[in-house]
Amino acid sequence: MIHRMLPQPRAVGRAHARRASRILAALAAMAALLSVDVPDAAAEPPLGVTAQAVPDAAADRVGALFAGGLDGGHFCTAAVVRSDDRDVIATAAHCLDDPDTTVFAPGYRDGEAPYGTWKLTGVYVAPGWTDGEDPDDDIAFATVAPVDGGRSEPVEDLVGGFPVAAEQPADATVTVIGYPRSEEAPLRCANTTALFSQTQRRIECPDLSGGTSGSPWLVDGALAGVLGGHEGGGTVPEVSYSALMGDQAVELYREASDAG
């Protein structure tokens, strides 16, 4: 919620600034202890506004999915999540139709893949999607390995990973980070959400067009869904959807995490 503040005398304003600085410092210290990322408030656009995501820990964990390689064009988005073997990404199930030729590039910007490119080594999709493309099962996970084999460390060691969190409240504030096909850097938008149905969540954020399917939906820095589900994530760029992170999705996540 945005509160409109009345003008204050200069001395009071400075006191507020000092208090805000102390609060932010305390939050940063607490985040360090809890291993949770606190976004830079100055870098966050207002709720409901979509802007280019500045490079930071959260944006680096999000990457574009390419067909074959960086020259093949990116068509979906994925994000690194925490796992035992530190090699799992989350995306929409409908983004994994061709896993043998799909490549993940975390932190991709302007034609560059600063953390390398990663091939899919395993795909974890719900039977409800495989058998009938049930929009409630449009959440999937995959394991990845370096394309060139030159890296010895797993992807999570390079960029970190989002924790996975189910059973979020219906009106949770969600941050979406994703790559439209027409953009060479990720976009970020945060807004309050609402239940579209008992199994689907909706968010109003402009400019989340084709290519943002699979984008992580983050609640307090944890992955609570991905852009997809109803209408494949939405037929207009102003409104997007995600299936709720239910028991089936959590089980897929566990299977991918334990795959090694």
PDB file of C-alpha atoms in Angstrom:
ATOM      1  CA  MET A   1       0.000   0.000   0.000  1.00  0.00           C
ATOM      2  CA  ILE A   2       1.346   3.476  -0.880  1.00  0.00           C
ATOM      3  CA  HIS A   3       0.729   6.142   1.767  1.00  0.00           C
ATOM      4  CA  ARG A   4       0.700   9.832   0.765  1.00  0.00           C
ATOM      5  CA  MET A   5       2.759  11.729   3.361  1.00  0.00           C
ATOM      6  CA  LEU A   6       1.955  15.318   4.412  1.00  0.00           C
ATOM      7  CA  PRO A   7       4.794  17.873   4.189  1.00  0.00           C
ATOM      8  CA  GLN A   8       6.952  17.927   7.325  1.00  0.00           C
ATOM      9  CA  PRO A   9       9.395  20.508   8.697  1.00  0.00           C
ATOM     10  CA  ARG A  10      12.971  19.951   7.472  1.00  0.00           C
ATOM     11  CA  ALA A  11      14.272  18.736  10.849  1.00  0.00           C
ATOM     12  CA  VAL A  12      11.505  16.154  11.117  1.00  0.00           C
ATOM     13  CA  GLY A  13      12.187  14.999   7.541  1.00  0.00           C
ATOM     14  CA  ARG A  14      15.829  14.424   8.372  1.00  0.00           C
ATOM     15  CA  ALA A  15      14.832  12.438  11.453  1.00  0.00           C
ATOM     16  CA  HIS A  16      12.647  10.247   9.259  1.00  0.00           C
ATOM     17  CA  ALA A  17      15.540   9.781   6.861  1.00  0.00           C
ATOM     18  CA  ARG A  18      17.876   8.727   9.657  1.00  0.00           C
ATOM     19  CA  ARG A  19      15.253   6.338  11.022  1.00  0.00           C
ATOM     20  CA  ALA A  20      14.655   4.859   7.538  1.00  0.00           C
ATOM     21  CA  SER A  21      18.406   4.417   7.087  1.00  0.00           C
ATOM     22  CA  ARG A  22      18.651   2.551  10.390  1.00  0.00           C
ATOM     23  CA  ILE A  23      15.694   0.337   9.448  1.00  0.00           C
ATOM     24  CA  LEU A  24      17.216  -0.520   6.061  1.00  0.00           C
ATOM     25  CA  ALA A  25      20.544  -1.310   7.713  1.00  0.00           C
ATOM     26  CA  ALA A  26      18.810  -3.581  10.221  1.00  0.00           C
ATOM     27  CA  LEU A  27      16.913  -5.335   7.437  1.00  0.00           C
ATOM     28  CA  ALA A  28      20.117  -5.877   5.493  1.00  0.00           C
ATOM     29  CA  ALA A  29      21.823  -7.348   8.545  1.00  0.00           C
ATOM     30  CA  MET A  30      18.862  -9.630   9.216  1.00  0.00           C
ATOM     31  CA  ALA A  31      18.794 -10.712   5.552  1.00  0.00           C
ATOM     32  CA  ALA A  32      22.473 -11.634   5.758  1.00  0.00           C
ATOM     33  CA  LEU A  33      21.754 -13.824   8.755  1.00  0.00           C
ATOM     34  CA  LEU A  34      18.756 -15.471   7.090  1.00  0.00           C
ATOM     35  CA  SER A  35      20.324 -15.749   3.601  1.00  0.00           C
ATOM     36  CA  VAL A  36      17.370 -13.852   2.086  1.00  0.00           C
ATOM     37  CA  ASP A  37      17.862 -11.131  -0.514  1.00  0.00           C
ATOM     38  CA  VAL A  38      16.524  -7.672   0.328  1.00  0.00           C
ATOM     39  CA  PRO A  39      15.992  -5.710  -2.894  1.00  0.00           C
ATOM     40  CA  ASP A  40      17.422  -2.236  -3.249  1.00  0.00           C
ATOM     41  CA  ALA A  41      14.417   0.012  -2.616  1.00  0.00           C
ATOM     42  CA  ALA A  42      15.784   2.650  -4.997  1.00  0.00           C
ATOM     43  CA  ALA A  43      15.912   0.072  -7.790  1.00  0.00           C
ATOM     44  CA  GLU A  44      12.335  -1.148  -7.366  1.00  0.00           C
ATOM     45  CA  PRO A  45       9.679   0.493  -9.585  1.00  0.00           C
ATOM     46  CA  PRO A  46       6.328   1.347  -7.960  1.00  0.00           C
ATOM     47  CA  LEU A  47       3.696  -1.382  -7.732  1.00  0.00           C
ATOM     48  CA  GLY A  48       2.086  -2.116 -11.079  1.00  0.00           C
ATOM     49  CA  VAL A  49       4.890  -0.518 -13.095  1.00  0.00           C
ATOM     50  CA  THR A  50       7.116  -2.604 -15.358  1.00  0.00           C
ATOM     51  CA  ALA A  51      10.728  -1.518 -15.846  1.00  0.00           C
ATOM     52  CA  GLN A  52      14.027  -3.055 -16.863  1.00  0.00           C
ATOM     53  CA  ALA A  53      15.420  -5.138 -14.011  1.00  0.00           C
ATOM     54  CA  VAL A  54      18.711  -3.789 -12.734  1.00  0.00           C
ATOM     55  CA  PRO A  55      21.488  -6.369 -12.351  1.00  0.00           C
ATOM     56  CA  ASP A  56      21.296  -7.772  -8.836  1.00  0.00           C
ATOM     57  CA  ALA A  57      21.228 -11.117  -7.039  1.00  0.00           C
ATOM     58  CA  ALA A  58      17.593 -11.794  -7.937  1.00  0.00           C
ATOM     59  CA  ALA A  59      17.903 -10.843 -11.616  1.00  0.00           C
ATOM     60  CA  ASP A  60      21.066 -12.932 -12.014  1.00  0.00           C
ATOM     61  CA  ARG A  61      19.157 -16.055 -10.935  1.00  0.00           C
ATOM     62  CA  VAL A  62      16.659 -15.498 -13.742  1.00  0.00           C
ATOM     63  CA  GLY A  63      17.597 -16.369 -17.294  1.00  0.00           C
ATOM     64  CA  ALA A  64      16.267 -16.720 -20.810  1.00  0.00           C
ATOM     65  CA  LEU A  65      15.558 -20.061 -22.483  1.00  0.00           C
ATOM     66  CA  PHE A  66      16.972 -20.303 -26.001  1.00  0.00           C
ATOM     67  CA  ALA A  67      16.329 -22.663 -28.886  1.00  0.00           C
ATOM     68  CA  GLY A  68      19.669 -24.375 -29.482  1.00  0.00           C
ATOM     69  CA  GLY A  69      21.949 -21.509 -28.417  1.00  0.00           C
ATOM     70  CA  LEU A  70      22.182 -17.757 -28.061  1.00  0.00           C
ATOM     71  CA  ASP A  71      21.719 -17.369 -31.819  1.00  0.00           C
ATOM     72  CA  GLY A  72      18.467 -19.310 -31.729  1.00  0.00           C
ATOM     73  CA  GLY A  73      16.369 -16.595 -30.071  1.00  0.00           C
ATOM     74  CA  HIS A  74      14.939 -16.712 -26.553  1.00  0.00           C
ATOM     75  CA  PHE A  75      11.367 -17.869 -26.167  1.00  0.00           C
ATOM     76  CA  CYS A  76      10.737 -18.382 -22.417  1.00  0.00           C
ATOM     77  CA  THR A  77      12.137 -17.553 -18.976  1.00  0.00           C
ATOM     78  CA  ALA A  78      13.395 -19.743 -16.119  1.00  0.00           C
ATOM     79  CA  ALA A  79      14.974 -19.256 -12.705  1.00  0.00           C
ATOM     80  CA  VAL A  80      17.463 -21.130 -10.509  1.00  0.00           C
ATOM     81  CA  VAL A  81      15.950 -22.589  -7.337  1.00  0.00           C
ATOM     82  CA  ARG A  82      17.677 -24.105  -4.342  1.00  0.00           C
ATOM     83  CA  SER A  83      18.399 -27.824  -4.498  1.00  0.00           C
ATOM     84  CA  ASP A  84      20.676 -30.419  -2.963  1.00  0.00           C
ATOM     85  CA  ASP A  85      22.835 -30.700  -6.085  1.00  0.00           C
ATOM     86  CA  ARG A  86      22.466 -26.974  -6.843  1.00  0.00           C
ATOM     87  CA  ASP A  87      21.438 -27.605 -10.462  1.00  0.00           C
ATOM     88  CA  VAL A  88      17.651 -27.080 -10.674  1.00  0.00           C
ATOM     89  CA  ILE A  89      15.671 -24.441 -12.560  1.00  0.00           C
ATOM     90  CA  ALA A  90      11.926 -23.693 -12.527  1.00  0.00           C
ATOM     91  CA  THR A  91       9.845 -22.665 -15.534  1.00  0.00           C
ATOM     92  CA  ALA A  92       6.445 -23.266 -17.132  1.00  0.00           C
ATOM     93  CA  ALA A  93       5.720 -26.790 -18.375  1.00  0.00           C
ATOM     94  CA  HIS A  94       4.725 -25.411 -21.772  1.00  0.00           C
ATOM     95  CA  CYS A  95       8.282 -24.046 -22.162  1.00  0.00           C
ATOM     96  CA  LEU A  96       9.785 -27.557 -22.122  1.00  0.00           C
ATOM     97  CA  ASP A  97       8.349 -29.048 -25.308  1.00  0.00           C
ATOM     98  CA  ASP A  98      11.843 -29.450 -26.808  1.00  0.00           C
ATOM     99  CA  PRO A  99      14.176 -30.104 -23.871  1.00  0.00           C
ATOM    100  CA  ASP A 100      16.942 -31.625 -26.010  1.00  0.00           C
ATOM    101  CA  THR A 101      17.541 -28.335 -27.804  1.00  0.00           C
ATOM    102  CA  THR A 102      16.687 -25.879 -24.994  1.00  0.00           C
ATOM    103  CA  VAL A 103      19.509 -23.826 -23.446  1.00  0.00           C
ATOM    104  CA  PHE A 104      19.329 -21.732 -20.250  1.00  0.00           C
ATOM    105  CA  ALA A 105      21.346 -18.505 -19.895  1.00  0.00           C
ATOM    106  CA  PRO A 106      21.096 -17.025 -16.363  1.00  0.00           C
ATOM    107  CA  GLY A 107      21.654 -13.288 -16.114  1.00  0.00           C
ATOM    108  CA  TYR A 108      21.453 -12.882 -19.907  1.00  0.00           C
ATOM    109  CA  ARG A 109      21.768  -9.269 -21.111  1.00  0.00           C
ATOM    110  CA  ASP A 110      22.410  -7.679 -24.479  1.00  0.00           C
ATOM    111  CA  GLY A 111      23.666 -10.801 -26.215  1.00  0.00           C
ATOM    112  CA  GLU A 112      25.953 -11.845 -23.356  1.00  0.00           C
ATOM    113  CA  ALA A 113      25.644 -14.849 -21.038  1.00  0.00           C
ATOM    114  CA  PRO A 114      27.873 -13.887 -18.081  1.00  0.00           C
ATOM    115  CA  TYR A 115      27.332 -17.209 -16.293  1.00  0.00           C
ATOM    116  CA  GLY A 116      27.535 -19.407 -19.359  1.00  0.00           C
ATOM    117  CA  THR A 117      24.886 -21.488 -21.076  1.00  0.00           C
ATOM    118  CA  TRP A 118      23.341 -24.611 -19.587  1.00  0.00           C
ATOM    119  CA  LYS A 119      21.725 -27.616 -21.236  1.00  0.00           C
ATOM    120  CA  LEU A 120      18.806 -29.494 -19.702  1.00  0.00           C
ATOM    121  CA  THR A 121      19.747 -32.895 -18.287  1.00  0.00           C
ATOM    122  CA  GLY A 122      16.373 -33.853 -16.825  1.00  0.00           C
ATOM    123  CA  VAL A 123      12.794 -32.543 -17.043  1.00  0.00           C
ATOM    124  CA  TYR A 124      10.125 -32.902 -14.324  1.00  0.00           C
ATOM    125  CA  VAL A 125       6.606 -32.280 -15.608  1.00  0.00           C
ATOM    126  CA  ALA A 126       3.317 -33.316 -13.978  1.00  0.00           C
ATOM    127  CA  PRO A 127       1.281 -36.120 -15.589  1.00  0.00           C
ATOM    128  CA  GLY A 128      -1.661 -33.723 -15.806  1.00  0.00           C
ATOM    129  CA  TRP A 129       0.350 -31.577 -18.201  1.00  0.00           C
ATOM    130  CA  THR A 130       1.845 -34.445 -20.179  1.00  0.00           C
ATOM    131  CA  ASP A 131      -1.527 -36.151 -20.648  1.00  0.00           C
ATOM    132  CA  GLY A 132      -3.785 -33.194 -21.211  1.00  0.00           C
ATOM    133  CA  GLU A 133      -1.950 -29.872 -20.790  1.00  0.00           C
ATOM    134  CA  ASP A 134      -3.898 -29.087 -17.643  1.00  0.00           C
ATOM    135  CA  PRO A 135      -3.205 -25.378 -16.931  1.00  0.00           C
ATOM    136  CA  ASP A 136      -3.125 -26.160 -13.220  1.00  0.00           C
ATOM    137  CA  ASP A 137      -0.002 -28.250 -13.894  1.00  0.00           C
ATOM    138  CA  ASP A 138       1.858 -25.622 -15.926  1.00  0.00           C
ATOM    139  CA  ILE A 139       4.771 -25.548 -13.452  1.00  0.00           C
ATOM    140  CA  ALA A 140       7.867 -27.632 -14.166  1.00  0.00           C
ATOM    141  CA  PHE A 141      11.455 -28.103 -13.072  1.00  0.00           C
ATOM    142  CA  ALA A 142      14.622 -29.202 -14.854  1.00  0.00           C
ATOM    143  CA  THR A 143      18.186 -30.054 -13.977  1.00  0.00           C
ATOM    144  CA  VAL A 144      20.977 -28.367 -15.919  1.00  0.00           C
ATOM    145  CA  ALA A 145      24.670 -28.804 -16.728  1.00  0.00           C
ATOM    146  CA  PRO A 146      27.151 -26.580 -18.584  1.00  0.00           C
ATOM    147  CA  VAL A 147      26.859 -26.756 -22.365  1.00  0.00           C
ATOM    148  CA  ASP A 148      30.610 -26.678 -22.943  1.00  0.00           C
ATOM    149  CA  GLY A 149      31.578 -28.798 -19.939  1.00  0.00           C
ATOM    150  CA  GLY A 150      34.210 -26.229 -19.000  1.00  0.00           C
ATOM    151  CA  ARG A 151      32.679 -25.319 -15.659  1.00  0.00           C
ATOM    152  CA  SER A 152      33.024 -27.559 -12.636  1.00  0.00           C
ATOM    153  CA  GLU A 153      30.706 -25.641 -10.291  1.00  0.00           C
ATOM    154  CA  PRO A 154      26.898 -26.017 -10.531  1.00  0.00           C
ATOM    155  CA  VAL A 155      24.752 -23.088 -11.589  1.00  0.00           C
ATOM    156  CA  GLU A 156      23.506 -22.351  -8.060  1.00  0.00           C
ATOM    157  CA  ASP A 157      27.084 -21.828  -6.897  1.00  0.00           C
ATOM    158  CA  LEU A 158      27.408 -19.072  -9.482  1.00  0.00           C
ATOM    159  CA  VAL A 159      24.151 -17.149  -9.012  1.00  0.00           C
ATOM    160  CA  GLY A 160      22.409 -18.573  -5.944  1.00  0.00           C
ATOM    161  CA  GLY A 161      18.889 -19.960  -5.981  1.00  0.00           C
ATOM    162  CA  PHE A 162      15.400 -18.968  -4.875  1.00  0.00           C
ATOM    163  CA  PRO A 163      13.756 -21.019  -2.133  1.00  0.00           C
ATOM    164  CA  VAL A 164      10.428 -22.589  -3.132  1.00  0.00           C
ATOM    165  CA  ALA A 165       7.379 -21.639  -1.070  1.00  0.00           C
ATOM    166  CA  ALA A 166       3.842 -23.003  -1.410  1.00  0.00           C
ATOM    167  CA  GLU A 167       0.525 -21.903   0.139  1.00  0.00           C
ATOM    168  CA  GLN A 168       0.953 -18.147  -0.219  1.00  0.00           C
ATOM    169  CA  PRO A 169      -1.996 -15.869   0.692  1.00  0.00           C
ATOM    170  CA  ALA A 170      -4.441 -14.937  -2.069  1.00  0.00           C
ATOM    171  CA  ASP A 171      -3.480 -11.239  -1.947  1.00  0.00           C
ATOM    172  CA  ALA A 172       0.290 -11.730  -1.769  1.00  0.00           C
ATOM    173  CA  THR A 173       2.516  -9.095  -3.344  1.00  0.00           C
ATOM    174  CA  VAL A 174       4.436 -10.798  -6.143  1.00  0.00           C
ATOM    175  CA  THR A 175       7.526  -9.714  -8.061  1.00  0.00           C
ATOM    176  CA  VAL A 176       7.819 -11.048 -11.621  1.00  0.00           C
ATOM    177  CA  ILE A 177      11.144 -11.010 -13.503  1.00  0.00           C
ATOM    178  CA  GLY A 178      11.138 -12.147 -17.119  1.00  0.00           C
ATOM    179  CA  TYR A 179      12.346 -11.762 -20.691  1.00  0.00           C
ATOM    180  CA  PRO A 180       9.918 -10.692 -23.429  1.00  0.00           C
ATOM    181  CA  ARG A 181      11.081 -11.952 -26.835  1.00  0.00           C
ATOM    182  CA  SER A 182      11.541  -8.364 -27.973  1.00  0.00           C
ATOM    183  CA  GLU A 183      13.873  -7.460 -25.079  1.00  0.00           C
ATOM    184  CA  GLU A 184      17.536  -8.313 -24.529  1.00  0.00           C
ATOM    185  CA  ALA A 185      17.393  -7.695 -20.781  1.00  0.00           C
ATOM    186  CA  PRO A 186      14.854  -8.800 -18.156  1.00  0.00           C
ATOM    187  CA  LEU A 187      11.878  -6.741 -17.033  1.00  0.00           C
ATOM    188  CA  ARG A 188      10.650  -6.532 -13.457  1.00  0.00           C
ATOM    189  CA  CYS A 189       7.200  -5.729 -12.085  1.00  0.00           C
ATOM    190  CA  ALA A 190       5.672  -6.136  -8.636  1.00  0.00           C
ATOM    191  CA  ASN A 191       2.016  -5.890  -7.676  1.00  0.00           C
ATOM    192  CA  THR A 192      -0.562  -7.336  -5.360  1.00  0.00           C
ATOM    193  CA  THR A 193      -2.257 -10.450  -6.703  1.00  0.00           C
ATOM    194  CA  ALA A 194      -5.667 -12.047  -6.441  1.00  0.00           C
ATOM    195  CA  LEU A 195      -7.053 -15.509  -6.999  1.00  0.00           C
ATOM    196  CA  PHE A 196      -8.487 -15.920 -10.491  1.00  0.00           C
ATOM    197  CA  SER A 197      -9.780 -19.336  -9.404  1.00  0.00           C
ATOM    198  CA  GLN A 198      -9.055 -21.777  -6.600  1.00  0.00           C
ATOM    199  CA  THR A 199      -5.987 -22.974  -8.532  1.00  0.00           C
ATOM    200  CA  GLN A 200      -4.827 -19.873 -10.446  1.00  0.00           C
ATOM    201  CA  ARG A 201      -3.437 -16.489  -9.410  1.00  0.00           C
ATOM    202  CA  ARG A 202      -3.520 -13.276 -11.496  1.00  0.00           C
ATOM    203  CA  ILE A 203      -1.403 -10.123 -11.520  1.00  0.00           C
ATOM    204  CA  GLU A 204      -1.765  -6.820 -13.357  1.00  0.00           C
ATOM    205  CA  CYS A 205       1.588  -5.772 -14.820  1.00  0.00           C
ATOM    206  CA  PRO A 206       2.025  -4.152 -18.247  1.00  0.00           C
ATOM    207  CA  ASP A 207       4.401  -5.294 -20.996  1.00  0.00           C
ATOM    208  CA  LEU A 208       4.837  -8.908 -19.857  1.00  0.00           C
ATOM    209  CA  SER A 209       4.455 -10.167 -23.409  1.00  0.00           C
ATOM    210  CA  GLY A 210       5.486 -13.378 -25.184  1.00  0.00           C
ATOM    211  CA  GLY A 211       8.733 -14.790 -23.848  1.00  0.00           C
ATOM    212  CA  THR A 212       7.926 -14.112 -20.195  1.00  0.00           C
ATOM    213  CA  SER A 213       6.288 -17.529 -19.800  1.00  0.00           C
ATOM    214  CA  GLY A 214       8.103 -19.361 -17.018  1.00  0.00           C
ATOM    215  CA  SER A 215       9.102 -16.147 -15.230  1.00  0.00           C
ATOM    216  CA  PRO A 216       9.390 -16.639 -11.461  1.00  0.00           C
ATOM    217  CA  TRP A 217       6.661 -15.231  -9.245  1.00  0.00           C
ATOM    218  CA  LEU A 218       8.499 -14.215  -6.081  1.00  0.00           C
ATOM    219  CA  VAL A 219       6.932 -13.612  -2.672  1.00  0.00           C
ATOM    220  CA  ASP A 220       9.428 -12.215  -0.171  1.00  0.00           C
ATOM    221  CA  GLY A 221      12.243 -13.613  -2.303  1.00  0.00           C
ATOM    222  CA  ALA A 222      10.802 -17.137  -2.590  1.00  0.00           C
ATOM    223  CA  LEU A 223       9.372 -18.763  -5.718  1.00  0.00           C
ATOM    224  CA  ALA A 224       5.612 -19.178  -5.319  1.00  0.00           C
ATOM    225  CA  GLY A 225       4.726 -19.864  -8.968  1.00  0.00           C
ATOM    226  CA  VAL A 226       5.762 -19.187 -12.561  1.00  0.00           C
ATOM    227  CA  LEU A 227       4.084 -17.205 -15.307  1.00  0.00           C
ATOM    228  CA  GLY A 228       1.850 -19.666 -17.128  1.00  0.00           C
ATOM    229  CA  GLY A 229      -1.291 -21.648 -16.390  1.00  0.00           C
ATOM    230  CA  HIS A 230      -4.540 -20.034 -17.514  1.00  0.00           C
ATOM    231  CA  GLU A 231      -4.338 -19.056 -21.206  1.00  0.00           C
ATOM    232  CA  GLY A 232      -0.675 -20.065 -21.164  1.00  0.00           C
ATOM    233  CA  GLY A 233      -0.016 -17.172 -18.790  1.00  0.00           C
ATOM    234  CA  GLY A 234      -2.369 -14.677 -20.419  1.00  0.00           C
ATOM    235  CA  THR A 235      -3.335 -13.473 -23.882  1.00  0.00           C
ATOM    236  CA  VAL A 236      -2.707  -9.763 -23.201  1.00  0.00           C
ATOM    237  CA  PRO A 237       0.531  -8.327 -21.758  1.00  0.00           C
ATOM    238  CA  GLU A 238      -1.295  -6.346 -19.054  1.00  0.00           C
ATOM    239  CA  VAL A 239      -2.622  -9.354 -17.095  1.00  0.00           C
ATOM    240  CA  SER A 240      -0.679 -12.527 -16.320  1.00  0.00           C
ATOM    241  CA  TYR A 241      -1.450 -15.766 -14.521  1.00  0.00           C
ATOM    242  CA  SER A 242       0.269 -18.518 -12.577  1.00  0.00           C
ATOM    243  CA  ALA A 243      -0.922 -21.860 -11.342  1.00  0.00           C
ATOM    244  CA  LEU A 244      -0.734 -22.099  -7.574  1.00  0.00           C
ATOM    245  CA  MET A 245       2.264 -23.949  -6.169  1.00  0.00           C
ATOM    246  CA  GLY A 246       0.331 -27.010  -4.996  1.00  0.00           C
ATOM    247  CA  ASP A 247       1.278 -30.470  -3.787  1.00  0.00           C
ATOM    248  CA  GLN A 248       1.996 -31.748  -7.306  1.00  0.00           C
ATOM    249  CA  ALA A 249       4.416 -28.919  -8.063  1.00  0.00           C
ATOM    250  CA  VAL A 250       6.163 -29.339  -4.710  1.00  0.00           C
ATOM    251  CA  GLU A 251       6.568 -33.066  -5.393  1.00  0.00           C
ATOM    252  CA  LEU A 252       8.103 -32.317  -8.817  1.00  0.00           C
ATOM    253  CA  TYR A 253      10.505 -29.905  -7.146  1.00  0.00           C
ATOM    254  CA  ARG A 254      11.532 -32.581  -4.650  1.00  0.00           C
ATOM    255  CA  GLU A 255      12.083 -35.110  -7.424  1.00  0.00           C
ATOM    256  CA  ALA A 256      14.275 -32.694  -9.372  1.00  0.00           C
ATOM    257  CA  SER A 257      16.193 -31.727  -6.254  1.00  0.00           C
ATOM    258  CA  ASP A 258      16.844 -35.367  -5.366  1.00  0.00           C
ATOM    259  CA  ALA A 259      17.695 -36.448  -8.903  1.00  0.00           C
ATOM    260  CA  GLY A 260      21.434 -36.506  -8.292  1.00  0.00           C
TER     261      GLY A 260
END
